[in-house]
mmCIF file with all atom_site columns, C-alpha atoms in Angstrom:
data_model
loop_
_atom_site.group_PDB
_atom_site.id
_atom_site.type_symbol
_atom_site.label_atom_id
_atom_site.label_alt_id
_atom_site.label_comp_id
_atom_site.label_asym_id
_atom_site.label_entity_id
_atom_site.label_seq_id
_atom_site.pdbx_PDB_ins_code
_atom_site.Cartn_x
_atom_site.Cartn_y
_atom_site.Cartn_z
_atom_site.occupancy
_atom_site.B_iso_or_equiv
_atom_site.pdbx_formal_charge
_atom_site.auth_seq_id
_atom_site.auth_comp_id
_atom_site.auth_asym_id
_atom_site.auth_atom_id
_atom_site.pdbx_PDB_model_num
ATOM 1   C CA . LYS A 1 1   ? 0.660   -0.114  -0.332  1.00 0.00 ? 314 LYS A CA 1
ATOM 2   C CA . ASN A 1 2   ? 2.773   2.637   1.021   1.00 0.00 ? 315 ASN A CA 1
ATOM 3   C CA . ILE A 1 3   ? 4.863   1.208   -1.719  1.00 0.00 ? 316 ILE A CA 1
ATOM 4   C CA . ASN A 1 4   ? 1.898   2.011   -4.176  1.00 0.00 ? 317 ASN A CA 1
ATOM 5   C CA . LYS A 1 5   ? 1.063   5.358   -2.394  1.00 0.00 ? 318 LYS A CA 1
ATOM 6   C CA . TYR A 1 6   ? 5.387   6.447   -3.066  1.00 0.00 ? 319 TYR A CA 1
ATOM 7   C CA . ASN A 1 7   ? 4.854   5.540   -7.178  1.00 0.00 ? 320 ASN A CA 1
ATOM 8   C CA . ARG A 1 8   ? 1.842   7.987   -7.140  1.00 0.00 ? 321 ARG A CA 1
ATOM 9   C CA . ILE A 1 9   ? 4.073   10.626  -5.772  1.00 0.00 ? 322 ILE A CA 1
ATOM 10  C CA . MET A 1 10  ? 6.712   9.722   -7.870  1.00 0.00 ? 323 MET A CA 1
ATOM 11  C CA . SER A 1 11  ? 4.067   10.764  -10.553 1.00 0.00 ? 324 SER A CA 1
ATOM 12  C CA . MET A 1 12  ? 3.101   13.317  -9.431  1.00 0.00 ? 325 MET A CA 1
ATOM 13  C CA . LYS A 1 13  ? 6.566   15.164  -9.246  1.00 0.00 ? 326 LYS A CA 1
ATOM 14  C CA . LYS A 1 14  ? 6.518   13.786  -13.099 1.00 0.00 ? 327 LYS A CA 1
ATOM 15  C CA . PHE A 1 15  ? 3.171   15.681  -13.805 1.00 0.00 ? 328 PHE A CA 1
ATOM 16  C CA . CYS A 1 16  ? 4.336   18.925  -12.133 1.00 0.00 ? 329 CYS A CA 1
ATOM 17  C CA . ILE A 1 17  ? 7.884   18.624  -14.705 1.00 0.00 ? 330 ILE A CA 1
ATOM 18  C CA . LEU A 1 18  ? 5.404   18.270  -17.873 1.00 0.00 ? 331 LEU A CA 1
ATOM 19  C CA . PHE A 1 19  ? 2.966   20.919  -16.727 1.00 0.00 ? 332 PHE A CA 1
ATOM 20  C CA . ALA A 1 20  ? 5.704   23.698  -16.475 1.00 0.00 ? 333 ALA A CA 1
ATOM 21  C CA . ALA A 1 21  ? 7.058   22.112  -20.413 1.00 0.00 ? 334 ALA A CA 1
ATOM 22  C CA . ILE A 1 22  ? 3.450   22.804  -21.354 1.00 0.00 ? 335 ILE A CA 1
ATOM 23  C CA . THR A 1 23  ? 2.131   25.727  -19.814 1.00 0.00 ? 336 THR A CA 1
ATOM 24  C CA . ILE A 1 24  ? 5.728   27.485  -21.446 1.00 0.00 ? 337 ILE A CA 1
ATOM 25  C CA . ALA A 1 25  ? 4.243   26.060  -24.789 1.00 0.00 ? 338 ALA A CA 1
ATOM 26  C CA . ALA A 1 26  ? 0.795   27.728  -24.304 1.00 0.00 ? 339 ALA A CA 1
ATOM 27  C CA . VAL A 1 27  ? 2.658   30.949  -23.218 1.00 0.00 ? 340 VAL A CA 1
ATOM 28  C CA . SER A 1 28  ? 5.070   30.573  -26.351 1.00 0.00 ? 341 SER A CA 1
ATOM 29  C CA . THR A 1 29  ? 1.725   30.307  -28.212 1.00 0.00 ? 342 THR A CA 1
ATOM 30  C CA . ALA A 1 30  ? -0.148  33.384  -26.655 1.00 0.00 ? 343 ALA A CA 1
ATOM 31  C CA . THR A 1 31  ? 2.224   34.899  -27.788 1.00 0.00 ? 344 THR A CA 1
ATOM 32  C CA . ALA A 1 32  ? 2.766   34.372  -30.866 1.00 0.00 ? 345 ALA A CA 1
ATOM 33  C CA . GLN A 1 33  ? -1.214  35.411  -31.467 1.00 0.00 ? 346 GLN A CA 1
ATOM 34  C CA . SER A 1 34  ? -1.215  38.214  -28.840 1.00 0.00 ? 347 SER A CA 1
ATOM 35  C CA . ARG A 1 35  ? -1.847  41.464  -30.445 1.00 0.00 ? 348 ARG A CA 1
ATOM 36  C CA . SER A 1 36  ? -2.523  44.987  -30.291 1.00 0.00 ? 349 SER A CA 1
ATOM 37  C CA . TYR A 1 37  ? -5.568  47.220  -31.370 1.00 0.00 ? 350 TYR A CA 1
ATOM 38  C CA . GLU A 1 38  ? -6.962  50.233  -31.508 1.00 0.00 ? 351 GLU A CA 1
ATOM 39  C CA . ALA A 1 39  ? -10.385 51.586  -29.852 1.00 0.00 ? 352 ALA A CA 1
ATOM 40  C CA . LEU A 1 40  ? -12.165 53.494  -28.447 1.00 0.00 ? 353 LEU A CA 1
ATOM 41  C CA . ALA A 1 41  ? -11.826 53.457  -24.995 1.00 0.00 ? 354 ALA A CA 1
ATOM 42  C CA . ASN A 1 42  ? -12.963 54.709  -21.282 1.00 0.00 ? 355 ASN A CA 1
ATOM 43  C CA . ILE A 1 43  ? -10.731 57.056  -19.836 1.00 0.00 ? 356 ILE A CA 1
ATOM 44  C CA . ASP A 1 44  ? -12.978 57.850  -17.232 1.00 0.00 ? 357 ASP A CA 1
ATOM 45  C CA . LYS A 1 45  ? -16.831 57.258  -16.494 1.00 0.00 ? 358 LYS A CA 1
ATOM 46  C CA . LYS A 1 46  ? -17.489 59.650  -18.301 1.00 0.00 ? 359 LYS A CA 1
ATOM 47  C CA . THR A 1 47  ? -15.237 60.013  -21.308 1.00 0.00 ? 360 THR A CA 1
ATOM 48  C CA . GLN A 1 48  ? -14.317 57.523  -24.116 1.00 0.00 ? 361 GLN A CA 1
ATOM 49  C CA . ALA A 1 49  ? -11.236 58.104  -26.077 1.00 0.00 ? 362 ALA A CA 1
ATOM 50  C CA . ASN A 1 50  ? -8.871  56.921  -29.073 1.00 0.00 ? 363 ASN A CA 1
ATOM 51  C CA . ALA A 1 51  ? -6.322  54.247  -27.518 1.00 0.00 ? 364 ALA A CA 1
ATOM 52  C CA . VAL A 1 52  ? -4.666  51.668  -28.682 1.00 0.00 ? 365 VAL A CA 1
ATOM 53  C CA . CYS A 1 53  ? -5.607  49.062  -26.474 1.00 0.00 ? 366 CYS A CA 1
ATOM 54  C CA . ILE A 1 54  ? -4.209  44.869  -26.073 1.00 0.00 ? 367 ILE A CA 1
ATOM 55  C CA . ASP A 1 55  ? -5.802  41.933  -23.557 1.00 0.00 ? 368 ASP A CA 1
ATOM 56  C CA . VAL A 1 56  ? -3.202  40.093  -22.057 1.00 0.00 ? 369 VAL A CA 1
ATOM 57  C CA . SER A 1 57  ? -3.620  36.030  -20.533 1.00 0.00 ? 370 SER A CA 1
ATOM 58  C CA . ALA A 1 58  ? -2.883  38.051  -16.401 1.00 0.00 ? 371 ALA A CA 1
ATOM 59  C CA . ASN A 1 59  ? -5.968  39.623  -14.223 1.00 0.00 ? 372 ASN A CA 1
ATOM 60  C CA . VAL A 1 60  ? -5.648  43.217  -13.310 1.00 0.00 ? 373 VAL A CA 1
ATOM 61  C CA . LYS A 1 61  ? -2.911  43.100  -10.812 1.00 0.00 ? 374 LYS A CA 1
ATOM 62  C CA . ASP A 1 62  ? -0.300  41.413  -12.174 1.00 0.00 ? 375 ASP A CA 1
ATOM 63  C CA . ALA A 1 63  ? -1.168  43.353  -15.478 1.00 0.00 ? 376 ALA A CA 1
ATOM 64  C CA . GLN A 1 64  ? -1.068  46.168  -14.472 1.00 0.00 ? 377 GLN A CA 1
ATOM 65  C CA . GLU A 1 65  ? 2.314   45.869  -11.699 1.00 0.00 ? 378 GLU A CA 1
ATOM 66  C CA . VAL A 1 66  ? 4.195   44.053  -14.479 1.00 0.00 ? 379 VAL A CA 1
ATOM 67  C CA . MET A 1 67  ? 3.351   47.640  -16.728 1.00 0.00 ? 380 MET A CA 1
ATOM 68  C CA . GLU A 1 68  ? 4.507   49.618  -13.561 1.00 0.00 ? 381 GLU A CA 1
ATOM 69  C CA . LYS A 1 69  ? 7.401   47.519  -13.748 1.00 0.00 ? 382 LYS A CA 1
ATOM 70  C CA . LEU A 1 70  ? 7.915   47.179  -17.663 1.00 0.00 ? 383 LEU A CA 1
ATOM 71  C CA . LEU A 1 71  ? 8.144   51.683  -17.479 1.00 0.00 ? 384 LEU A CA 1
ATOM 72  C CA . LYS A 1 72  ? 10.408  51.849  -14.219 1.00 0.00 ? 385 LYS A CA 1
ATOM 73  C CA . ASN A 1 73  ? 12.416  49.544  -15.703 1.00 0.00 ? 386 ASN A CA 1
ATOM 74  C CA . ALA A 1 74  ? 12.822  51.668  -19.109 1.00 0.00 ? 387 ALA A CA 1
ATOM 75  C CA . GLY A 1 75  ? 13.586  55.247  -16.957 1.00 0.00 ? 388 GLY A CA 1
ATOM 76  C CA . LEU A 1 76  ? 10.027  56.355  -16.824 1.00 0.00 ? 389 LEU A CA 1
ATOM 77  C CA . LYS A 1 77  ? 8.369   58.090  -13.638 1.00 0.00 ? 390 LYS A CA 1
ATOM 78  C CA . GLY A 1 78  ? 4.515   58.428  -12.747 1.00 0.00 ? 391 GLY A CA 1
ATOM 79  C CA . LYS A 1 79  ? 1.522   58.257  -10.680 1.00 0.00 ? 392 LYS A CA 1
ATOM 80  C CA . CYS A 1 80  ? -0.230  54.952  -9.806  1.00 0.00 ? 393 CYS A CA 1
ATOM 81  C CA . GLY A 1 81  ? -3.914  54.392  -9.230  1.00 0.00 ? 394 GLY A CA 1
ATOM 82  C CA . LYS A 1 82  ? -6.001  52.344  -11.253 1.00 0.00 ? 395 LYS A CA 1
ATOM 83  C CA . ILE A 1 83  ? -4.890  54.220  -14.145 1.00 0.00 ? 396 ILE A CA 1
ATOM 84  C CA . LEU A 1 84  ? -1.303  54.667  -14.267 1.00 0.00 ? 397 LEU A CA 1
ATOM 85  C CA . SER A 1 85  ? -0.121  58.170  -15.463 1.00 0.00 ? 398 SER A CA 1
ATOM 86  C CA . TYR A 1 86  ? 3.106   59.423  -17.044 1.00 0.00 ? 399 TYR A CA 1
ATOM 87  C CA . GLU A 1 87  ? 3.051   62.908  -17.815 1.00 0.00 ? 400 GLU A CA 1
ATOM 88  C CA . LYS A 1 88  ? 5.849   65.352  -20.095 1.00 0.00 ? 401 LYS A CA 1
ATOM 89  C CA . ILE A 1 89  ? 8.150   61.773  -20.499 1.00 0.00 ? 402 ILE A CA 1
ATOM 90  C CA . ALA A 1 90  ? 9.869   61.191  -23.300 1.00 0.00 ? 403 ALA A CA 1
ATOM 91  C CA . PHE A 1 91  ? 9.437   58.070  -24.089 1.00 0.00 ? 404 PHE A CA 1
ATOM 92  C CA . SER A 1 92  ? 11.794  56.834  -27.413 1.00 0.00 ? 405 SER A CA 1
ATOM 93  C CA . GLU A 1 93  ? 10.614  53.718  -27.546 1.00 0.00 ? 406 GLU A CA 1
ATOM 94  C CA . ILE A 1 94  ? 7.161   55.360  -29.114 1.00 0.00 ? 407 ILE A CA 1
ATOM 95  C CA . SER A 1 95  ? 7.568   58.978  -30.075 1.00 0.00 ? 408 SER A CA 1
ATOM 96  C CA . THR A 1 96  ? 10.874  61.614  -30.418 1.00 0.00 ? 409 THR A CA 1
ATOM 97  C CA . ASP A 1 97  ? 7.831   64.614  -28.962 1.00 0.00 ? 410 ASP A CA 1
ATOM 98  C CA . TYR A 1 98  ? 7.167   64.778  -24.989 1.00 0.00 ? 411 TYR A CA 1
ATOM 99  C CA . ILE A 1 99  ? 3.404   63.482  -24.276 1.00 0.00 ? 412 ILE A CA 1
ATOM 100 C CA . ASN A 1 100 ? 1.239   62.320  -21.588 1.00 0.00 ? 413 ASN A CA 1
ATOM 101 C CA . MET A 1 101 ? -0.027  58.619  -21.408 1.00 0.00 ? 414 MET A CA 1
ATOM 102 C CA . TYR A 1 102 ? -2.699  57.044  -19.325 1.00 0.00 ? 415 TYR A CA 1
ATOM 103 C CA . ILE A 1 103 ? -2.906  53.089  -18.859 1.00 0.00 ? 416 ILE A CA 1
ATOM 104 C CA . GLY A 1 104 ? -5.974  52.040  -17.957 1.00 0.00 ? 417 GLY A CA 1
ATOM 105 C CA . PHE A 1 105 ? -6.823  48.151  -16.841 1.00 0.00 ? 418 PHE A CA 1
ATOM 106 C CA . GLU A 1 106 ? -9.812  46.239  -17.846 1.00 0.00 ? 419 GLU A CA 1
ATOM 107 C CA . ALA A 1 107 ? -11.012 43.082  -16.416 1.00 0.00 ? 420 ALA A CA 1
ATOM 108 C CA . LYS A 1 108 ? -12.608 40.971  -19.472 1.00 0.00 ? 421 LYS A CA 1
ATOM 109 C CA . SER A 1 109 ? -12.269 38.140  -17.240 1.00 0.00 ? 422 SER A CA 1
ATOM 110 C CA . LYS A 1 110 ? -11.835 36.735  -13.680 1.00 0.00 ? 423 LYS A CA 1
ATOM 111 C CA . ASN A 1 111 ? -11.729 33.295  -14.207 1.00 0.00 ? 424 ASN A CA 1
ATOM 112 C CA . LYS A 1 112 ? -9.210  32.625  -11.597 1.00 0.00 ? 425 LYS A CA 1
ATOM 113 C CA . ASN A 1 113 ? -7.768  29.817  -14.019 1.00 0.00 ? 426 ASN A CA 1
ATOM 114 C CA . ASN A 1 114 ? -7.866  31.790  -17.031 1.00 0.00 ? 427 ASN A CA 1
ATOM 115 C CA . PRO A 1 115 ? -7.646  35.683  -16.298 1.00 0.00 ? 428 PRO A CA 1
ATOM 116 C CA . VAL A 1 116 ? -8.037  38.215  -19.181 1.00 0.00 ? 429 VAL A CA 1
ATOM 117 C CA . THR A 1 117 ? -7.754  41.391  -18.432 1.00 0.00 ? 430 THR A CA 1
ATOM 118 C CA . LYS A 1 118 ? -7.610  44.426  -21.881 1.00 0.00 ? 431 LYS A CA 1
ATOM 119 C CA . VAL A 1 119 ? -5.237  47.515  -21.791 1.00 0.00 ? 432 VAL A CA 1
ATOM 120 C CA . ASN A 1 120 ? -5.875  50.428  -23.070 1.00 0.00 ? 433 ASN A CA 1
ATOM 121 C CA . VAL A 1 121 ? -3.212  53.081  -23.670 1.00 0.00 ? 434 VAL A CA 1
ATOM 122 C CA . PHE A 1 122 ? -4.337  57.278  -23.988 1.00 0.00 ? 435 PHE A CA 1
ATOM 123 C CA . VAL A 1 123 ? -1.625  59.132  -25.147 1.00 0.00 ? 436 VAL A CA 1
ATOM 124 C CA . GLN A 1 124 ? -1.294  62.397  -26.288 1.00 0.00 ? 437 GLN A CA 1
ATOM 125 C CA . LYS A 1 125 ? 1.263   64.413  -27.466 1.00 0.00 ? 438 LYS A CA 1
ATOM 126 C CA . GLY A 1 126 ? 3.031   67.958  -27.093 1.00 0.00 ? 439 GLY A CA 1
ATOM 127 C CA . ILE A 1 127 ? 0.808   70.447  -25.740 1.00 0.00 ? 440 ILE A CA 1
ATOM 128 C CA . SER A 1 128 ? -2.322  68.206  -27.349 1.00 0.00 ? 441 SER A CA 1
ATOM 129 C CA . THR A 1 129 ? -5.372  67.247  -25.477 1.00 0.00 ? 442 THR A CA 1
ATOM 130 C CA . ASP A 1 130 ? -6.713  64.995  -28.515 1.00 0.00 ? 443 ASP A CA 1
ATOM 131 C CA . TYR A 1 131 ? -5.617  61.054  -27.693 1.00 0.00 ? 444 TYR A CA 1
ATOM 132 C CA . GLU A 1 132 ? -4.122  60.067  -30.791 1.00 0.00 ? 445 GLU A CA 1
ATOM 133 C CA . SER A 1 133 ? -4.673  57.350  -33.757 1.00 0.00 ? 446 SER A CA 1
ATOM 134 C CA . SER A 1 134 ? -3.304  56.241  -36.223 1.00 0.00 ? 447 SER A CA 1
ATOM 135 C CA . ARG A 1 135 ? -4.808  59.146  -37.769 1.00 0.00 ? 448 ARG A CA 1
ATOM 136 C CA . SER A 1 136 ? -3.528  61.838  -36.217 1.00 0.00 ? 449 SER A CA 1
ATOM 137 C CA . ASP A 1 137 ? 0.320   60.077  -36.101 1.00 0.00 ? 450 ASP A CA 1
ATOM 138 C CA . VAL A 1 138 ? 0.425   55.895  -37.379 1.00 0.00 ? 451 VAL A CA 1
ATOM 139 C CA . THR A 1 139 ? 4.046   56.538  -36.383 1.00 0.00 ? 452 THR A CA 1
ATOM 140 C CA . LEU A 1 140 ? 3.515   57.176  -32.325 1.00 0.00 ? 453 LEU A CA 1
ATOM 141 C CA . VAL A 1 141 ? 0.695   54.418  -32.842 1.00 0.00 ? 454 VAL A CA 1
ATOM 142 C CA . THR A 1 142 ? 2.359   51.625  -34.333 1.00 0.00 ? 455 THR A CA 1
ATOM 143 C CA . ASN A 1 143 ? 5.612   51.823  -32.580 1.00 0.00 ? 456 ASN A CA 1
ATOM 144 C CA . LEU A 1 144 ? 3.190   51.736  -29.386 1.00 0.00 ? 457 LEU A CA 1
ATOM 145 C CA . LYS A 1 145 ? 1.889   48.645  -30.467 1.00 0.00 ? 458 LYS A CA 1
ATOM 146 C CA . TYR A 1 146 ? 5.008   47.264  -31.712 1.00 0.00 ? 459 TYR A CA 1
ATOM 147 C CA . PHE A 1 147 ? 5.716   48.148  -27.735 1.00 0.00 ? 460 PHE A CA 1
ATOM 148 C CA . LEU A 1 148 ? 3.023   45.802  -26.481 1.00 0.00 ? 461 LEU A CA 1
ATOM 149 C CA . ASP A 1 149 ? 2.539   43.234  -28.888 1.00 0.00 ? 462 ASP A CA 1
ATOM 150 C CA . SER A 1 150 ? 6.766   42.358  -28.399 1.00 0.00 ? 463 SER A CA 1
ATOM 151 C CA . LYS A 1 151 ? 8.256   44.164  -24.736 1.00 0.00 ? 464 LYS A CA 1
ATOM 152 C CA . TYR A 1 152 ? 4.964   44.464  -23.109 1.00 0.00 ? 465 TYR A CA 1
ATOM 153 C CA . THR A 1 153 ? 3.524   40.933  -24.137 1.00 0.00 ? 466 THR A CA 1
ATOM 154 C CA . THR A 1 154 ? 7.175   39.450  -23.261 1.00 0.00 ? 467 THR A CA 1
ATOM 155 C CA . ALA A 1 155 ? 6.582   40.712  -19.740 1.00 0.00 ? 468 ALA A CA 1
ATOM 156 C CA . ILE A 1 156 ? 3.250   39.108  -19.400 1.00 0.00 ? 469 ILE A CA 1
ATOM 157 C CA . ASN A 1 157 ? 4.540   35.807  -20.475 1.00 0.00 ? 470 ASN A CA 1
ATOM 158 C CA . ASN A 1 158 ? 8.119   35.646  -18.319 1.00 0.00 ? 471 ASN A CA 1
ATOM 159 C CA . ASN A 1 159 ? 5.489   36.555  -15.402 1.00 0.00 ? 472 ASN A CA 1
ATOM 160 C CA . ASN A 1 160 ? 3.077   34.403  -16.039 1.00 0.00 ? 473 ASN A CA 1
ATOM 161 C CA . LEU A 1 161 ? 5.511   31.547  -16.453 1.00 0.00 ? 474 LEU A CA 1
ATOM 162 C CA . GLU A 1 162 ? 8.043   32.042  -12.520 1.00 0.00 ? 475 GLU A CA 1
ATOM 163 C CA . GLN A 1 163 ? 4.238   31.758  -11.725 1.00 0.00 ? 476 GLN A CA 1
ATOM 164 C CA . SER A 1 164 ? 4.059   28.693  -12.985 1.00 0.00 ? 477 SER A CA 1
ATOM 165 C CA . ILE A 1 165 ? 6.921   27.485  -12.104 1.00 0.00 ? 478 ILE A CA 1
ATOM 166 C CA . ASN A 1 166 ? 6.678   28.986  -8.667  1.00 0.00 ? 479 ASN A CA 1
ATOM 167 C CA . VAL A 1 167 ? 3.783   26.202  -8.094  1.00 0.00 ? 480 VAL A CA 1
ATOM 168 C CA . SER A 1 168 ? 5.045   23.651  -9.058  1.00 0.00 ? 481 SER A CA 1
ATOM 169 C CA . GLN A 1 169 ? 7.850   24.223  -7.110  1.00 0.00 ? 482 GLN A CA 1
ATOM 170 C CA . LYS A 1 170 ? 5.435   24.423  -4.065  1.00 0.00 ? 483 LYS A CA 1
ATOM 171 C CA . ASP A 1 171 ? 4.041   21.693  -5.515  1.00 0.00 ? 484 ASP A CA 1
ATOM 172 C CA . VAL A 1 172 ? 7.455   19.625  -5.696  1.00 0.00 ? 485 VAL A CA 1
ATOM 173 C CA . GLU A 1 173 ? 8.514   20.568  -2.313  1.00 0.00 ? 486 GLU A CA 1
ATOM 174 C CA . THR A 1 174 ? 5.291   19.163  -0.921  1.00 0.00 ? 487 THR A CA 1
ATOM 175 C CA . LYS A 1 175 ? 5.470   15.941  -2.729  1.00 0.00 ? 488 LYS A CA 1
ATOM 176 C CA . LYS A 1 176 ? 9.934   15.779  -1.694  1.00 0.00 ? 489 LYS A CA 1
ATOM 177 C CA . LYS A 1 177 ? 8.124   15.532  2.355   1.00 0.00 ? 490 LYS A CA 1
ATOM 178 C CA . GLU A 1 178 ? 5.535   13.674  1.890   1.00 0.00 ? 491 GLU A CA 1
ATOM 179 C CA . VAL A 1 179 ? 8.344   10.676  0.046   1.00 0.00 ? 492 VAL A CA 1
ATOM 180 C CA . GLU A 1 180 ? 10.031  11.385  3.952   1.00 0.00 ? 493 GLU A CA 1
ATOM 181 C CA . LYS A 1 181 ? 7.215   11.019  5.343   1.00 0.00 ? 494 LYS A CA 1
ATOM 182 C CA . LEU A 1 182 ? 6.909   7.339   3.373   1.00 0.00 ? 495 LEU A CA 1
ATOM 183 C CA . LYS A 1 183 ? 10.288  7.288   3.499   1.00 0.00 ? 496 LYS A CA 1
ATOM 184 C CA . LYS A 1 184 ? 10.606  6.827   7.574   1.00 0.00 ? 497 LYS A CA 1
ATOM 185 C CA . ASP A 1 185 ? 6.946   5.142   7.632   1.00 0.00 ? 498 ASP A CA 1
ATOM 186 C CA . ILE A 1 186 ? 8.472   2.426   5.867   1.00 0.00 ? 499 ILE A CA 1
ATOM 187 C CA . THR A 1 187 ? 11.650  1.945   8.098   1.00 0.00 ? 500 THR A CA 1
ATOM 188 C CA . VAL A 1 188 ? 9.305   1.767   11.105  1.00 0.00 ? 501 VAL A CA 1
ATOM 189 C CA . TYR A 1 189 ? 7.909   -0.681  9.231   1.00 0.00 ? 502 TYR A CA 1
ATOM 190 C CA . GLU A 1 190 ? 10.451  -2.616  8.243   1.00 0.00 ? 503 GLU A CA 1
ATOM 191 C CA . LYS A 1 191 ? 11.136  -2.498  12.340  1.00 0.00 ? 504 LYS A CA 1
ATOM 192 C CA . ASN A 1 192 ? 7.867   -3.784  13.410  1.00 0.00 ? 505 ASN A CA 1
ATOM 193 C CA . ILE A 1 193 ? 8.418   -6.396  10.490  1.00 0.00 ? 506 ILE A CA 1
ATOM 194 C CA . LYS A 1 194 ? 11.801  -7.671  11.593  1.00 0.00 ? 507 LYS A CA 1
ATOM 195 C CA . LYS A 1 195 ? 10.485  -7.244  15.739  1.00 0.00 ? 508 LYS A CA 1
ATOM 196 C CA . ALA A 1 196 ? 7.403   -9.103  14.108  1.00 0.00 ? 509 ALA A CA 1
ATOM 197 C CA . GLU A 1 197 ? 9.524   -12.328 13.322  1.00 0.00 ? 510 GLU A CA 1
ATOM 198 C CA . GLU A 1 198 ? 12.220  -12.540 15.821  1.00 0.00 ? 511 GLU A CA 1
ATOM 199 C CA . ASN A 1 199 ? 8.648   -12.556 18.066  1.00 0.00 ? 512 ASN A CA 1
ATOM 200 C CA . ILE A 1 200 ? 7.127   -15.383 15.958  1.00 0.00 ? 513 ILE A CA 1
ATOM 201 C CA . LYS A 1 201 ? 10.299  -17.009 16.060  1.00 0.00 ? 514 LYS A CA 1
ATOM 202 C CA . LYS A 1 202 ? 10.437  -16.768 19.860  1.00 0.00 ? 515 LYS A CA 1
ATOM 203 C CA . ALA A 1 203 ? 6.666   -18.108 20.376  1.00 0.00 ? 516 ALA A CA 1
ATOM 204 C CA . ASN A 1 204 ? 7.021   -20.770 18.356  1.00 0.00 ? 517 ASN A CA 1
ATOM 205 C CA . SER A 1 205 ? 10.404  -21.898 20.210  1.00 0.00 ? 518 SER A CA 1
ATOM 206 C CA . ASP A 1 206 ? 7.997   -21.469 23.217  1.00 0.00 ? 519 ASP A CA 1
ATOM 207 C CA . ILE A 1 207 ? 5.098   -23.965 21.160  1.00 0.00 ? 520 ILE A CA 1
ATOM 208 C CA . ASP A 1 208 ? 7.596   -26.361 20.799  1.00 0.00 ? 521 ASP A CA 1
ATOM 209 C CA . LYS A 1 209 ? 9.406   -26.107 24.034  1.00 0.00 ? 522 LYS A CA 1
ATOM 210 C CA . LEU A 1 210 ? 6.059   -25.805 26.143  1.00 0.00 ? 523 LEU A CA 1
ATOM 211 C CA . SER A 1 211 ? 4.985   -29.304 23.949  1.00 0.00 ? 524 SER A CA 1
ATOM 212 C CA . LYS A 1 212 ? 8.042   -31.401 24.876  1.00 0.00 ? 525 LYS A CA 1
ATOM 213 C CA . GLU A 1 213 ? 6.802   -30.284 28.381  1.00 0.00 ? 526 GLU A CA 1
ATOM 214 C CA . ILE A 1 214 ? 3.127   -31.370 28.003  1.00 0.00 ? 527 ILE A CA 1
ATOM 215 C CA . GLU A 1 215 ? 4.670   -34.396 26.258  1.00 0.00 ? 528 GLU A CA 1
ATOM 216 C CA . THR A 1 216 ? 6.580   -35.183 28.868  1.00 0.00 ? 529 THR A CA 1
ATOM 217 C CA . LEU A 1 217 ? 4.003   -34.668 31.714  1.00 0.00 ? 530 LEU A CA 1
ATOM 218 C CA . ASN A 1 218 ? 1.092   -36.807 29.967  1.00 0.00 ? 531 ASN A CA 1
ATOM 219 C CA . GLN A 1 219 ? 4.369   -39.857 29.964  1.00 0.00 ? 532 GLN A CA 1
ATOM 220 C CA . SER A 1 220 ? 5.487   -39.267 33.243  1.00 0.00 ? 533 SER A CA 1
ATOM 221 C CA . ILE A 1 221 ? 1.003   -39.319 33.725  1.00 0.00 ? 534 ILE A CA 1
ATOM 222 C CA . LYS A 1 222 ? 0.987   -42.777 32.147  1.00 0.00 ? 535 LYS A CA 1
ATOM 223 C CA . GLN A 1 223 ? 3.728   -43.770 34.075  1.00 0.00 ? 536 GLN A CA 1
ATOM 224 C CA . GLN A 1 224 ? 1.655   -43.328 37.129  1.00 0.00 ? 537 GLN A CA 1
ATOM 225 C CA . ASN A 1 225 ? -1.355  -44.797 35.998  1.00 0.00 ? 538 ASN A CA 1
ATOM 226 C CA . SER A 1 226 ? 0.744   -48.235 35.333  1.00 0.00 ? 539 SER A CA 1
ATOM 227 C CA . SER A 1 227 ? 2.135   -48.371 38.707  1.00 0.00 ? 540 SER A CA 1
ATOM 228 C CA . ILE A 1 228 ? -1.367  -48.017 40.461  1.00 0.00 ? 541 ILE A CA 1
ATOM 229 C CA . GLN A 1 229 ? -2.741  -50.431 37.895  1.00 0.00 ? 542 GLN A CA 1
ATOM 230 C CA . ARG A 1 230 ? -0.001  -52.908 39.357  1.00 0.00 ? 543 ARG A CA 1
#
């Protein structure tokens, strides 16, 4: 029974490794399929504006944290909140002009196993209060799409992989502890079996000894009976 349980645990460890490999393949596929797009999106409850959007496989919290970290590493400083706000910044990957950039995050799916967040990026150029689209600045929008499709999507996928690996590592550590416990149980069982075998051996020896004593007593009784009959 314990050997079967041990085998099941080893199978689970193999499953964790296989799961990580499948996750990597799935994320690689997602990278190839992710595409940003232009749309009107809500910059606040009352206002819609031109935006470049992308749907990513992450919950809102992770999608926002990954974006914040990515932009921080690019040297950008902004204000955090429900909408990330970067004003009067130079972001050469997108534009040679100073820009204002606002980024919102909407949950499209809250499924814990397959969350999807829509990320909306709004950009104003220079002193303009209008939000850019491909009609007003095709180069800026093209650069922004490339940034979202490549760097941001890659950062999201890396974050998902790290989380999957962490979960798998925790599972492996749990299974290792179970294996060690089973090994200890097996050692205890082996000691108990050895002790039981010794007890059986001693009991058999006692049975033989008692059997001989009984036989001797029976012989004595027979002899006494014979003497009385004479």
